[in-house]
XYZ file of C-alpha atoms in Angstrom:
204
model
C -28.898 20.873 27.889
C -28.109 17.616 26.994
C -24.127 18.178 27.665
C -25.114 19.699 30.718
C -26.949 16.000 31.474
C -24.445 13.882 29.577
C -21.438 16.114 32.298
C -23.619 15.219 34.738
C -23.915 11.446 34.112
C -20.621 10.499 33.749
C -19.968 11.569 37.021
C -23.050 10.263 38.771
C -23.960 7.129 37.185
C -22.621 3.661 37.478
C -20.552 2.305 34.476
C -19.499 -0.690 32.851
C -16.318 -1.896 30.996
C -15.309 -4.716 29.062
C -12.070 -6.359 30.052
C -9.883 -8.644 27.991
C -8.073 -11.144 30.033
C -5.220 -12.617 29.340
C -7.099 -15.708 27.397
C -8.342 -12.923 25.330
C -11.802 -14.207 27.045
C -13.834 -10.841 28.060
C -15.105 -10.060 31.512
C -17.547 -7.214 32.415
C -16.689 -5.051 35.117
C -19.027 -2.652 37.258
C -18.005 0.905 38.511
C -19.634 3.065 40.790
C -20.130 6.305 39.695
C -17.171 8.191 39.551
C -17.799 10.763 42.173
C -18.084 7.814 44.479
C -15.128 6.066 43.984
C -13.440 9.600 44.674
C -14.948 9.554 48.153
C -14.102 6.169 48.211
C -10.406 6.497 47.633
C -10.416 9.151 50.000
C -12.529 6.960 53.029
C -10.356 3.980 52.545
C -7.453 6.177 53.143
C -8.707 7.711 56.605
C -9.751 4.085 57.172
C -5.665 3.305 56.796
C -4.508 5.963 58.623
C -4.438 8.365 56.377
C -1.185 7.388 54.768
C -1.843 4.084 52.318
C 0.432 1.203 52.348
C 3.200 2.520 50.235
C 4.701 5.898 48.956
C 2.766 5.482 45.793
C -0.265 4.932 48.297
C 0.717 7.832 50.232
C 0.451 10.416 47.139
C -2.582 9.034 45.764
C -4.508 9.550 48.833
C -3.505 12.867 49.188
C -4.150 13.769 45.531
C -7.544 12.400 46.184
C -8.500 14.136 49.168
C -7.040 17.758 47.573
C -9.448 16.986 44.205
C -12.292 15.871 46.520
C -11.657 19.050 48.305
C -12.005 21.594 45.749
C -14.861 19.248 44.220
C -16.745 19.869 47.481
C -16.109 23.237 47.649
C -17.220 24.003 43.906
C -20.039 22.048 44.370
C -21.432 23.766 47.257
C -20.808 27.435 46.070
C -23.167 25.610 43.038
C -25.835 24.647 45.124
C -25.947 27.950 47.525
C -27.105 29.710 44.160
C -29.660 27.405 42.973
C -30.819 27.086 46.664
C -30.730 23.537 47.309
C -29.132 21.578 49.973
C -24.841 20.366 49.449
C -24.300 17.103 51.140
C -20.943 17.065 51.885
C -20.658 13.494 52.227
C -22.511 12.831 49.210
C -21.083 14.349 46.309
C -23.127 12.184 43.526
C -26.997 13.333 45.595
C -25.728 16.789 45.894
C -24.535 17.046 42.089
C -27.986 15.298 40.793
C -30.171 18.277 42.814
C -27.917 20.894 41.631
C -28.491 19.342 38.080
C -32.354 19.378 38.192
C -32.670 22.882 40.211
C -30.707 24.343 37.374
C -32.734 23.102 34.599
C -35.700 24.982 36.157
C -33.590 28.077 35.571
C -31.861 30.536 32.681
C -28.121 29.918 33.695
C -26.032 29.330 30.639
C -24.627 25.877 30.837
C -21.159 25.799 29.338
C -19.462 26.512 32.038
C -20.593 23.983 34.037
C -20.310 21.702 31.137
C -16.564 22.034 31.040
C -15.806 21.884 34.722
C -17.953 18.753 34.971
C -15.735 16.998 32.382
C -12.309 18.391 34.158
C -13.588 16.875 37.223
C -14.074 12.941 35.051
C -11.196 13.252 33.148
C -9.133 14.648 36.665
C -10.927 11.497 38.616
C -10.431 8.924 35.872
C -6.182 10.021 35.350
C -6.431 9.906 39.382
C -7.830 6.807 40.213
C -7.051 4.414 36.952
C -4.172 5.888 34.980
C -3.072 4.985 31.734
C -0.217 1.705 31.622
C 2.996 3.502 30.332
C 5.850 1.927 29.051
C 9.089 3.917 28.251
C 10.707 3.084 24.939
C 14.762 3.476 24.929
C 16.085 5.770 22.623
C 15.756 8.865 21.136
C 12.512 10.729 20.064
C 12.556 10.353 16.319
C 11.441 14.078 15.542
C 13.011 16.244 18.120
C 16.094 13.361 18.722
C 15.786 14.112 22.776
C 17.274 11.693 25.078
C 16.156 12.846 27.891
C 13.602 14.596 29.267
C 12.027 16.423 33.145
C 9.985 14.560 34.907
C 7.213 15.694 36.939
C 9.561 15.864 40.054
C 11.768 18.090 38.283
C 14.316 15.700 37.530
C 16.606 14.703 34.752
C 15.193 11.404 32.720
C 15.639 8.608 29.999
C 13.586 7.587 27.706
C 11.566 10.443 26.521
C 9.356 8.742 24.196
C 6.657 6.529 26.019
C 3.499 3.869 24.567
C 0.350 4.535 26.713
C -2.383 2.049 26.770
C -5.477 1.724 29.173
C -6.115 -1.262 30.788
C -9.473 -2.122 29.693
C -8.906 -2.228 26.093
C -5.208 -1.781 25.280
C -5.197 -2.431 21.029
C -7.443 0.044 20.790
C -6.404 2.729 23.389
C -2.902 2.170 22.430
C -0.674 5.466 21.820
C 2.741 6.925 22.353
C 4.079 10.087 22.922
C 7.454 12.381 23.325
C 7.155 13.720 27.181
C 9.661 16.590 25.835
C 8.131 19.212 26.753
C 9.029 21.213 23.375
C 8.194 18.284 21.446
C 4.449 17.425 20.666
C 5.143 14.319 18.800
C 2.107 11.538 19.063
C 1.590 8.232 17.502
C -2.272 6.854 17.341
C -3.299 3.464 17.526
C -1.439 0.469 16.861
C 0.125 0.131 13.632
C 1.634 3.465 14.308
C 3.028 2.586 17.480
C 3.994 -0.377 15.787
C 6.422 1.188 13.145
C 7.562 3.881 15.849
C 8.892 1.022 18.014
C 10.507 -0.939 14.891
C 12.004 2.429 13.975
C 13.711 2.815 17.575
C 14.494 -0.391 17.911
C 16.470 -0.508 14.615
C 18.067 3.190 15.451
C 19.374 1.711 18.687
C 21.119 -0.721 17.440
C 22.300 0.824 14.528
């Protein structure tokens, strides 16, 4: 079971990160779990009017409340079988009795174990995405110049680095967004030569 409590963790525990700032000087940053800041995104937004300051704002809060939705919803069909109590405003309390009621039990935990890490990753893409930065060009292995964005519309730049924001050397990647092409560069010497080789084919 300890996937089942590692699942279970990640969403109910506070966490820390390491930061570098821009005087390559490190900073440690504390998160609250992750099921919280869901609720959190989602509170802030009713707080606001529902709406958030922007567009950007707008869709974000809405994504949020839709994944805290079916969270909740899971969650509590979870809990009506192990026969403990689903707070509905208290997602992280309601997970951790669900957790220990089904230890005492049989239930086979992979399931569980997979839907626990959908919800992090889901939460984590939601609420801190990955910094992308479109490269001009063409994708070096299926030659694309364009590719369909998530709206459905016709785009530059198809190849894109990715980095996250609290350690960008090493979470550094890029990728083709084609959505026939599964091309992917890892870490930063690759991403290195992938730029140098766009850079020298557009302006060859």
């Amino acid at each position: 079971m300890t996937d089942l409590s590692d699942a279970v963790n990640a969403l109910t525990k506070p966490s820390r990160t390491k930061v570098i700032r821009d005087d390559n000087t490190t900073v440690t940053v504390h998160h609250d779990p992750l099921l919280a800041q869901l609720e959190q995104a989602v509170t802030s937004a009713i707080g606001n009017g529902g709406g958030g300051g922007s567009a950007t704002g707008s869709v974000l809060n809405d994504e949020a409340l839709y994944r805290l939705t079916v969270i909740r919803t899971q969650l509590g069909d979870w809990c009506r079988l192990v026969n403990v109590k689903h707070d509905r405003q208290d997602a992280v309390q309601s997970l951790r009795r669900w957790h220990v009621a089904f230890l005492g039990g049989t239930g086979e935990a992979d399931f569980y174990v997979k839907a626990l890490r959908g919800w992090a990753y889901t939460i984590v893409e939601l609420l801190d995405p990955p910094k992308t930065v479109p490269l001009a060009g063409a994708c070096p292995v299926c030659k694309a110049v364009n590719w369909v964005g998530p709206d459905d519309t016709l785009r530059a730049s198809p190849v894109a680095v990715m980095y996250d924001h609290a350690n960008p050397y090493r979470s550094v990647r890029a990728m083709c967004r084609v959505e026939t092409c599964d091309a992917e560069w890892v870490g930063a010497d690759s991403v290195e030569e992938l730029v140098e080789e766009m850079s020298e084919a557009d302006h060859g």
